[in-house]
Coordinates of C-alpha atoms and ligand atoms in Angstrom, one line a residue:
X1315 CA 184.1 56.7 -56.9
X1316 CA 187.5 56.0 -55.3
X1317 CA 190.9 56.5 -56.9
X1318 CA 193.8 54.4 -55.5
X1319 CA 197.4 55.5 -55.1
X1320 CA 198.6 54.7 -58.6
X1321 CA 195.5 56.3 -60.1
X1322 CA 196.6 59.6 -58.5
X1323 CA 200.3 58.7 -58.7
X1324 CA 201.5 61.7 -60.8
X1325 CA 200.1 64.6 -62.9
X1326 CA 199.3 62.3 -65.8
X1327 CA 197.4 59.9 -63.7
X1328 CA 195.5 62.7 -61.9
X1329 CA 194.6 64.0 -65.3
X1330 CA 193.2 60.6 -66.3
X1331 CA 191.3 60.5 -63.0
X1332 CA 189.8 64.0 -63.4
X1333 CA 188.6 63.2 -66.9
X1334 CA 186.7 60.2 -65.5
X1335 CA 185.3 62.5 -62.7
X1336 CA 184.3 65.1 -65.3
X1337 CA 182.5 62.6 -67.5
X1338 CA 180.7 61.1 -64.5
X1339 CA 179.8 64.4 -62.9
X1340 CA 178.1 65.5 -66.1
X1341 CA 175.7 62.6 -65.8
X1342 CA 174.9 62.4 -62.1
X1343 CA 176.0 63.5 -58.7
X1344 CA 179.3 61.9 -57.6
X1345 CA 181.4 61.8 -54.4
X1346 CA 185.1 61.1 -55.0
X1347 CA 187.4 59.4 -52.5
X1348 CA 191.2 59.7 -53.0
X1349 CA 194.2 57.8 -51.7
X1350 CA 197.6 59.3 -51.1
X1351 CA 199.8 59.5 -54.1
X1352 CA 201.4 56.1 -54.5
X1353 CA 204.3 55.4 -52.2
X1354 CA 203.5 58.3 -49.9
X1355 CA 201.8 56.3 -47.1
X1356 CA 204.7 53.8 -47.0
X1357 CA 207.1 56.8 -46.6
X1358 CA 205.1 58.3 -43.9
X1359 CA 204.9 55.1 -41.9
X1360 CA 208.6 54.6 -42.3
X1361 CA 209.3 58.2 -41.2
X1362 CA 207.2 57.7 -38.1
X1363 CA 209.2 54.7 -37.2
X1364 CA 212.5 56.5 -37.7
X1365 CA 211.3 59.4 -35.6
X1366 CA 210.5 56.9 -32.9
X1367 CA 214.1 56.0 -32.8
X1368 CA 215.0 59.6 -32.2
X1369 CA 216.2 60.4 -35.7
X1370 CA 215.6 63.9 -36.9
X1371 CA 218.0 64.4 -39.8
X1372 CA 215.7 62.8 -42.4
X1373 CA 212.8 65.1 -41.5
X1374 CA 213.6 68.2 -43.5
X1375 CA 214.7 66.3 -46.7
X1376 CA 211.5 64.2 -46.5
X1377 CA 209.3 67.4 -46.2
X1378 CA 211.1 68.9 -49.2
X1379 CA 210.6 65.7 -51.2
X1380 CA 206.9 65.5 -50.5
X1381 CA 206.6 69.2 -51.2
X1382 CA 208.3 68.8 -54.5
X1383 CA 206.2 65.7 -55.5
X1384 CA 202.9 67.4 -54.8
X1385 CA 203.9 70.9 -56.1
X1386 CA 205.3 69.4 -59.4
X1387 CA 202.0 67.7 -60.0
X1388 CA 200.1 70.9 -59.1
X1389 CA 202.1 73.0 -61.5
X1390 CA 201.6 70.8 -64.4
X1391 CA 197.9 70.4 -63.7
X1392 CA 196.8 74.0 -62.9
X1393 CA 197.6 77.0 -65.1
X1394 CA 195.7 79.6 -63.1
X1395 CA 198.2 81.3 -60.7
X1396 CA 195.7 82.3 -58.0
X1397 CA 194.2 78.8 -57.8
X1398 CA 197.7 77.3 -57.8
X1399 CA 198.9 79.5 -54.9
X1400 CA 195.8 78.6 -52.9
X1401 CA 196.3 74.9 -53.2
X1402 CA 200.0 75.2 -52.7
X1403 CA 199.5 76.9 -49.4
X1404 CA 197.0 74.2 -48.3
X1405 CA 199.6 71.6 -49.1
X1406 CA 202.3 73.5 -47.2
X1407 CA 200.1 73.8 -44.1
X1408 CA 199.6 70.0 -44.0
X1409 CA 203.3 69.5 -44.5
X1410 CA 204.1 71.9 -41.6
X1411 CA 201.8 69.7 -39.4
X1412 CA 203.7 66.6 -40.5
X1413 CA 207.0 68.2 -39.6
X1414 CA 205.7 69.1 -36.1
X1415 CA 204.3 65.5 -35.6
X1416 CA 207.6 64.0 -36.6
X1417 CA 209.8 66.3 -34.5
X1418 CA 207.5 65.7 -31.5
X1419 CA 207.7 62.0 -32.0
X1420 CA 211.5 62.2 -32.3
X1421 CA 211.9 64.3 -29.2
X1422 CA 209.8 61.9 -27.1
X1423 CA 211.1 58.8 -28.8
X1424 CA 207.6 57.5 -28.5
X1425 CA 205.2 56.7 -31.3
X1426 CA 201.7 56.2 -29.9
X1427 CA 199.1 54.5 -32.2
X1428 CA 197.3 57.8 -32.2
X1429 CA 200.4 59.7 -33.5
X1430 CA 201.0 57.0 -36.1
X1431 CA 197.5 57.5 -37.4
X1432 CA 198.0 61.3 -37.5
X1433 CA 201.3 60.8 -39.5
X1434 CA 200.2 58.1 -41.8
X1435 CA 197.0 59.9 -42.8
X1436 CA 198.9 62.9 -44.0
X1437 CA 199.1 61.6 -47.6
X1438 CA 195.4 61.7 -48.2
X1439 CA 195.3 65.2 -46.8
X1440 CA 197.9 66.2 -49.4
X1441 CA 196.3 64.5 -52.4
X1442 CA 192.7 65.6 -51.9
X1443 CA 193.3 69.4 -52.3
X1444 CA 195.5 68.6 -55.3
X1445 CA 192.8 66.5 -57.0
X1446 CA 190.1 69.0 -56.1
X1447 CA 192.1 71.8 -57.8
X1448 CA 192.6 69.7 -60.9
X1449 CA 188.9 69.0 -61.1
X1450 CA 188.1 72.7 -60.7
X1451 CA 190.6 73.5 -63.4
X1452 CA 188.4 71.5 -65.8
X1453 CA 185.5 73.8 -65.0
X1454 CA 183.7 71.3 -62.7
X1455 CA 183.1 72.6 -59.2
X1456 CA 184.9 70.5 -56.6
X1457 CA 185.9 70.9 -53.0
X1458 CA 188.4 68.9 -50.9
X1459 CA 186.9 67.5 -47.7
X1460 CA 188.5 65.7 -44.9
X1461 CA 186.8 62.4 -44.0
X1462 CA 187.3 63.3 -40.4
X1463 CA 184.2 65.5 -41.0
X1464 CA 182.3 62.5 -42.4
X1465 CA 183.3 59.1 -41.2
X1466 CA 182.8 58.5 -37.4
X1467 CA 184.8 55.5 -36.2
X1468 CA 185.6 53.7 -33.0
X1469 CA 189.0 54.6 -31.4
X1470 CA 190.8 51.5 -32.5
X1471 CA 193.9 53.2 -34.0
X1472 CA 195.4 51.6 -37.1
X1473 CA 192.3 49.4 -37.7
X1474 CA 189.3 51.6 -36.8
X1475 CA 185.8 50.5 -37.7
X1476 CA 183.1 53.0 -38.7
X1477 CA 180.0 53.8 -36.6
X1478 CA 177.5 53.7 -39.4
X1479 CA 174.7 55.6 -37.7
X1480 CA 176.6 58.8 -36.9
X1481 CA 178.5 58.4 -40.2
X1482 CA 175.3 58.4 -42.1
X1483 CA 174.1 61.5 -40.3
X1484 CA 177.3 63.5 -40.8
X1485 CA 178.0 62.4 -44.3
X1486 CA 174.4 63.2 -45.4
X1487 CA 174.4 66.6 -43.7
X1488 CA 177.7 67.6 -45.1
X1489 CA 177.6 66.1 -48.6
X1490 CA 174.0 66.2 -49.8
X1491 CA 173.9 70.0 -50.0
X1492 CA 177.0 69.9 -52.1
X1493 CA 175.6 67.2 -54.4
X1494 CA 172.4 69.2 -54.8
X1495 CA 174.5 72.0 -56.1
X1496 CA 176.4 69.7 -58.4
X1497 CA 179.6 70.3 -56.5
X1498 CA 181.9 67.3 -56.4
X1499 CA 183.3 66.5 -52.9
X1500 CA 186.8 65.2 -53.1
X1501 CA 187.2 63.2 -49.8
X1502 CA 190.4 61.9 -48.2
X1503 CA 190.3 58.1 -48.1
X1504 CA 191.8 56.0 -45.3
X1505 CA 191.1 58.4 -42.4
X1506 CA 188.2 58.9 -40.0
X1507 CA 187.7 60.4 -36.6
X1508 CA 186.2 59.2 -33.3
X1509 CA 183.1 60.9 -32.0
X1510 CA 185.4 63.1 -30.0
X1511 CA 187.2 64.2 -33.1
X1512 CA 190.5 62.2 -32.8
X1513 CA 191.8 61.2 -36.2
X1514 CA 192.0 57.4 -36.8
X1515 CA 192.8 55.2 -39.9
X1516 CA 190.9 52.3 -41.3
X1517 CA 194.0 50.1 -41.8
X1518 CA 196.4 49.9 -44.8
X1519 CA 194.5 50.0 -48.1
X1520 CA 191.6 51.5 -46.2
X1521 CA 190.5 54.0 -48.9
X1522 CA 188.5 51.2 -50.5
X1523 CA 186.6 50.9 -47.2
X1524 CA 186.1 54.7 -47.1
X1525 CA 184.4 54.5 -50.5
X1526 CA 181.9 51.8 -49.5
X1527 CA 181.3 53.3 -46.1
X1528 CA 180.3 56.6 -47.9
X1529 CA 178.5 54.7 -50.6
X1530 CA 176.3 53.0 -48.0
X1531 CA 175.9 56.1 -45.9
X1532 CA 174.6 58.1 -48.9
X1533 CA 172.5 55.3 -50.4
X1534 CA 174.6 55.5 -53.5
X1535 CA 173.5 53.8 -56.7
X1536 CA 176.9 52.2 -57.0
X1537 CA 180.4 52.5 -55.8
X1538 CA 183.3 52.4 -58.3
X1539 CA 186.8 51.6 -57.2
X1540 CA 189.3 52.8 -59.8
X1541 CA 192.6 51.0 -59.5
X1542 CA 195.6 49.9 -61.7
X1543 CA 194.2 46.5 -62.8
X1544 CA 191.2 45.6 -65.0
X1545 CA 189.2 44.3 -62.0
X1546 CA 189.2 41.3 -59.6
X1547 CA 191.3 38.7 -61.2
X1548 CA 191.4 34.9 -60.9
X1549 CA 194.6 35.3 -58.9
X1550 CA 197.1 38.1 -58.1
X1551 CA 198.5 38.9 -61.6
X1552 CA 201.9 39.5 -60.1
X1553 CA 202.1 35.9 -59.0
X1554 CA 200.1 34.2 -61.8
X1555 CA 200.7 35.9 -65.1
X1556 CA 197.8 34.1 -66.8
X1557 CA 195.2 35.5 -64.3
X1558 CA 192.0 36.6 -66.0
X1559 CA 189.6 39.4 -65.1
X1560 CA 186.3 38.1 -63.5
X1561 CA 183.3 39.9 -65.0
X1562 CA 181.0 39.4 -62.1
X1563 CA 181.5 38.1 -58.6
X1564 CA 179.4 38.0 -55.4
X1565 CA 179.9 40.0 -52.3
X1566 CA 180.7 36.8 -50.4
X1567 CA 183.3 35.7 -52.9
X1568 CA 185.0 39.1 -53.1
X1569 CA 184.9 39.3 -49.3
X1570 CA 186.7 36.0 -49.0
X1571 CA 189.3 37.0 -51.5
X1572 CA 189.9 40.3 -49.8
X1573 CA 190.0 38.6 -46.4
X1574 CA 192.6 36.1 -47.6
X1575 CA 194.9 38.8 -48.9
X1576 CA 193.8 39.8 -52.4
X1577 CA 195.3 43.3 -52.2
X1578 CA 192.9 44.7 -54.7
X1579 CA 190.3 45.2 -51.9
X1580 CA 190.7 46.1 -48.3
X1581 CA 189.4 43.1 -46.3
X1582 CA 186.3 45.0 -45.0
X1583 CA 185.4 46.7 -48.2
X1584 CA 182.2 44.8 -48.9
X1585 CA 180.8 45.0 -45.4
X1586 CA 179.0 48.3 -45.6
X1587 CA 177.3 47.7 -48.9
X1588 CA 176.3 44.0 -48.7
X1589 CA 173.1 44.6 -46.7
X1590 CA 172.0 47.5 -48.9
X1591 CA 173.0 45.6 -52.1
X1592 CA 174.9 48.6 -53.6
X1593 CA 176.9 47.1 -56.5
X1594 CA 180.6 47.7 -56.4
X1595 CA 182.7 48.0 -59.5
X1596 CA 186.5 47.5 -59.7
X1597 CA 187.8 49.2 -62.8
X1598 CA 191.1 50.2 -64.3
X1599 CA 191.7 54.0 -64.3
X1600 CA 194.3 53.5 -67.0
X1601 CA 191.8 51.7 -69.2
X1602 CA 188.4 53.2 -68.5
X1603 CA 187.1 51.7 -71.7
X1604 CA 187.2 48.3 -70.0
X1605 CA 184.2 47.4 -67.9
X1606 CA 186.0 45.8 -65.0
X1607 CA 184.4 43.5 -62.4
X1608 CA 181.0 44.0 -61.0
X1609 CA 180.4 42.8 -57.4
X1610 CA 176.8 42.0 -56.6
X1611 CA 174.7 39.9 -54.3
X1612 CA 174.3 37.1 -56.8
X1613 CA 177.6 37.4 -58.5
X1614 CA 176.7 35.3 -61.5
X1615 CA 178.1 32.2 -59.9
X1616 CA 177.6 29.8 -62.8
X1617 CA 180.2 27.3 -63.8
X1618 CA 181.9 24.8 -61.7
X1619 CA 183.5 25.4 -58.4
X1620 CA 186.6 27.5 -57.9
X1621 CA 186.4 31.1 -59.2
X1622 CA 189.6 32.6 -57.9
X1623 CA 192.7 32.0 -55.8
X1624 CA 194.5 34.1 -53.3
X1625 CA 197.5 33.9 -51.1
X1626 CA 198.9 35.6 -48.0
X1627 CA 202.5 35.3 -47.1
X1628 CA 202.8 37.7 -44.1
X1629 CA 201.6 35.1 -41.8
X1630 CA 202.8 32.9 -39.0
X1631 CA 201.6 29.5 -37.8
X1632 CA 201.4 29.0 -34.1
X1633 CA 200.9 25.5 -32.8
X1634 CA 199.8 24.6 -29.3
X1635 CA 200.5 21.0 -28.7
X1636 CA 201.5 18.1 -26.6
X1637 CA 199.9 14.8 -25.5
X1638 CA 198.3 16.3 -22.5
X1639 CA 196.1 18.5 -24.7
X1640 CA 193.7 15.6 -25.3
X1641 CA 192.4 15.7 -21.8
X1642 CA 191.9 19.5 -21.7
X1643 CA 188.3 20.3 -22.6
X1644 CA 188.8 24.0 -22.8
X1645 CA 191.9 24.3 -24.9
X1646 CA 190.2 25.8 -27.9
X1647 CA 188.3 28.3 -25.8
X1648 CA 191.4 29.4 -24.0
X1649 CA 193.4 29.6 -27.1
X1650 CA 190.8 31.8 -28.8
X1651 CA 190.4 33.9 -25.7
X1652 CA 194.2 34.5 -25.6
X1653 CA 194.5 35.5 -29.3
X1654 CA 191.3 37.5 -29.1
X1655 CA 192.6 39.5 -26.1
X1656 CA 195.5 40.7 -28.3
X1657 CA 193.1 41.5 -31.2
X1658 CA 195.2 39.2 -33.4
X1659 CA 194.0 38.6 -36.9
X1660 CA 193.4 34.9 -37.0
X1661 CA 193.1 33.6 -40.6
X1662 CA 192.7 29.9 -40.0
X1663 CA 192.4 27.4 -37.2
X1664 CA 192.8 23.7 -37.4
X1665 CA 192.8 20.9 -34.9
X1666 CA 193.8 17.4 -35.6
X1667 CA 191.3 14.7 -34.6
X1668 CA 193.8 13.2 -32.2
X1669 CA 193.6 16.7 -30.7
X1670 CA 197.3 16.6 -30.0
X1671 CA 197.8 19.9 -31.9
X1672 CA 195.9 23.1 -32.5
X1673 CA 197.3 25.4 -35.0
X1674 CA 196.4 29.0 -35.7
X1675 CA 197.6 31.1 -38.6
X1676 CA 197.8 34.8 -37.8
X1677 CA 199.2 38.0 -39.3
X1678 CA 203.0 38.1 -38.7
X1679 CA 202.5 41.6 -37.3
X1680 CA 200.5 40.0 -34.4
X1681 CA 202.9 37.2 -33.8
X1682 CA 204.7 38.5 -30.7
X1683 CA 201.7 39.6 -28.8
X1684 CA 199.7 36.4 -29.6
X1685 CA 202.5 34.2 -28.7
X1686 CA 203.0 35.9 -25.4
X1687 CA 199.3 35.7 -24.6
X1688 CA 199.2 32.0 -25.4
X1689 CA 202.2 31.2 -23.4
X1690 CA 200.7 33.0 -20.5
X1691 CA 197.3 31.4 -20.9
X1692 CA 198.9 27.9 -20.8
X1693 CA 201.6 28.7 -18.3
X1694 CA 200.4 26.1 -15.7
X1695 CA 200.1 23.3 -18.3
X1696 CA 203.5 24.2 -19.8
X1697 CA 204.9 23.9 -16.3
X1698 CA 203.2 20.5 -15.8
X1699 CA 204.2 19.5 -19.3
X1700 CA 200.6 18.6 -20.3
X1701 CA 201.1 21.3 -22.9
X1702 CA 204.5 20.7 -24.4
X1703 CA 204.9 23.6 -26.7
X1704 CA 203.6 26.8 -28.0
X1705 CA 205.6 27.2 -31.2
X1706 CA 205.7 29.5 -34.2
X1707 CA 206.6 28.9 -37.8
X1708 CA 207.0 32.0 -39.9
X1709 CA 207.9 30.2 -43.1
X1710 CA 204.4 29.5 -44.1
X1711 CA 201.8 31.0 -46.5
X1712 CA 198.1 30.5 -46.9
X1713 CA 196.7 29.7 -50.3
X1714 CA 192.9 29.8 -50.6
X1715 CA 190.5 28.8 -53.3
X1716 CA 187.3 30.7 -53.4
X1717 CA 183.9 30.2 -55.1
X1718 CA 180.3 30.0 -54.0
X1719 CA 179.7 27.1 -56.3
X1720 CA 182.3 25.0 -54.5
X1721 CA 179.4 24.2 -52.2
X1722 CA 178.1 20.8 -53.1
X1723 CA 180.7 20.0 -55.7
X1724 CA 182.4 17.1 -54.1
X1725 CA 185.5 16.9 -56.2
X1726 CA 187.1 20.3 -55.3
X1727 CA 189.0 19.3 -52.3
X1728 CA 190.3 16.1 -54.0
X1729 CA 191.4 17.9 -57.1
X1730 CA 193.2 20.5 -54.9
X1731 CA 195.2 17.9 -53.1
X1732 CA 196.0 15.9 -56.2
X1733 CA 197.2 19.0 -58.1
X1734 CA 199.4 20.0 -55.2
X1735 CA 200.6 16.5 -54.6
X1736 CA 201.7 16.4 -58.3
X1737 CA 203.8 19.5 -57.7
X1738 CA 205.3 18.2 -54.5
X1739 CA 203.6 20.9 -52.4
X1740 CA 203.4 19.8 -48.8
X1741 CA 200.1 20.8 -47.2
X1742 CA 200.7 21.6 -43.5
X1743 CA 197.1 22.4 -42.5
X1744 CA 193.7 22.7 -44.1
X1745 CA 190.5 24.6 -43.3
X1746 CA 187.2 24.8 -45.0
X1747 CA 184.5 27.1 -43.7
X1748 CA 181.0 25.5 -43.4
X1749 CA 179.9 28.1 -46.0
X1750 CA 182.1 26.1 -48.4
X1751 CA 183.0 29.4 -50.2
X1752 CA 186.6 28.6 -49.7
X1753 CA 189.2 26.0 -48.9
X1754 CA 192.4 27.4 -47.4
X1755 CA 195.7 25.6 -47.1
X1756 CA 198.8 26.3 -45.2
X1757 CA 201.9 25.6 -47.3
X1758 CA 205.6 26.4 -47.0
X1759 CA 206.3 30.0 -48.1
X1760 CA 208.7 28.8 -50.7
X1761 CA 205.9 26.6 -52.3
X1762 CA 203.3 29.4 -52.4
X1763 CA 203.7 30.4 -56.0
X1764 CA 204.0 26.8 -57.2
X1765 CA 200.8 26.0 -55.4
X1766 CA 199.0 29.0 -57.0
X1767 CA 200.2 28.1 -60.5
X1768 CA 199.2 24.4 -60.1
X1769 CA 195.7 25.3 -58.8
X1770 CA 195.2 28.0 -61.4
X1771 CA 195.9 25.4 -64.0
X1772 CA 193.9 22.6 -62.4
X1773 CA 190.7 24.7 -62.2
X1774 CA 191.3 26.1 -65.7
X1775 CA 191.1 29.6 -64.4
X1776 CA 193.0 31.0 -67.4
X1777 CA 190.0 29.9 -69.5
X1778 CA 187.7 31.9 -67.2
X1779 CA 186.4 34.3 -69.8
X1780 CA 185.8 31.6 -72.3
X1781 CA 183.7 29.5 -70.0
X1782 CA 181.6 32.4 -68.7
X1783 CA 180.9 33.8 -72.1
X1784 CA 180.2 30.4 -73.6
Ligands
ADP2157 P1 195.1 50.9 -55.2 O1 196.3 51.7 -55.0 O2 194.4 51.3 -56.5 O3 194.3 50.7 -54.0 P2 196.4 48.3 -54.8 O4 197.8 48.2 -55.1 O5 196.0 48.5 -53.4 O6 195.7 49.5 -55.7 O7 195.6 47.0 -55.4 C1 195.7 46.7 -56.7 C2 196.7 45.6 -56.9 O8 196.2 44.4 -56.2 C3 196.9 45.1 -58.3 O9 197.9 45.9 -58.9 C4 197.3 43.7 -58.1 O10 198.7 43.5 -58.2 C5 196.9 43.3 -56.7 N1 196.1 42.1 -56.7 C6 196.2 41.1 -55.8 N2 195.3 40.1 -56.0 C7 194.5 40.5 -57.0 C8 193.4 40.0 -57.7 N3 192.9 38.8 -57.3 N4 192.8 40.7 -58.7 C9 193.3 41.9 -59.0 N5 194.4 42.5 -58.4 C10 195.0 41.8 -57.4
LIG2158 N1 197.1 55.4 -48.6 C1 196.6 54.3 -47.7 C2 197.6 53.1 -47.8 O1 198.5 53.2 -48.6 C3 195.2 53.9 -48.0 C4 195.0 53.3 -49.4 O2 195.8 53.5 -50.3 O3 193.9 52.8 -49.6 O4 197.4 52.2 -47.1
MG2159 MG1 194.5 49.5 -52.3

């Protein structure tokens, strides 16, 4: 079971989480993964960036703040003085390490990806001992464990991927004996370590991924992701107020949603469990009486077509274009090679049939590097003017409609365009995977919400519950 940032956001939330852990642990062995308390990782990343600028004044107040935040929760959760003191000293040790990391960064005015991972992973190392102490206080044996002892990853800092073989060995060796004794391991989400022991992170929102990695490594019966919404919804509830909880969805559908920005799941969450078929539940820790969403191989894909919508706005569209492109046979290959060389996250590619223009939509964070790589790759053609431009447009968003049953239903694309046309939403590019699980559209950023609302209405997603129950 994984508890997200808001689910361990303060003493009350942790109390709710520990009650869920207590109930579950009474029935069967459980491994718990925890995120940092909400807001903490953002503050750490921001602190790392300030330190890189050479700033130091903010460091002491930040350490005091984080100390207060965690100790306040600790004090209201744990009555026993000895136990409290032990956890408080563990928290202080981690904070002392944070202080050294930030001062070192500030002194060097250099923030390596490795240092950023060390700093941004501190939040989980603070929350795990706190939650473990709170579980212990309920009379259920629990122990905080750093995922650096369990999850072995590649060295790609900021976006590391697990090495499943070694992870399975380590996680089993370390956790199975605890589970056999009915001790609940409380594991730090988000972080991992290379085979050499260097700490990495799995990318923002990565605790979801930690949970399914461990679920797969331990052959879990199921993985439950406790969060602050009732499950996977038909759209981001902050953008579409009428969004409904989807009772069951397939790995493929959920993976598409996660990939195209549905924040409720880290993009790679479903990868480790899909082959093994471990069901994943998304449930609300604030309303544990609700069932939430079950993610399975089949996903109960009845009904017609579109199941959910998603959108990403932190993207940039890059176009490579010019009349000369028609005669260049390897334009796509070279463009891909250039974006791949920078490890850019490419969401969508589209090429017009006249072949005058190729457009990529990538994460805004990758824009600079990708643009430089493309300009370099096409430097000779740009000089000869066969390629006229390599341009970027940051004012775009991707809106995607997802559903396995879209396959073979001919009207979906037509209805999408008609609905958007009615709302005067200009579609700048389109892509549909051959899997036909999704149609993704590039629209102006300012039209994103209008597009979501129009499509939610068009595909009657507010009636979702009614149609699936009926
Ligand atoms: P946690 O801290 O538990 O990991 P996150 O904030 O990362 O929680 O993810 C949960 C949030 O994801 C929800 O509060 C919701 O605003 C957002 N979200 C975006 N798209 C969806 C969706 N399709 N279904 C449910 N929630 C979504
Ligand atoms: N704490 C990390 C983050 O904020 C990981 C997570 O919450 O899943 O990105
Ligand atoms: Mg999350």
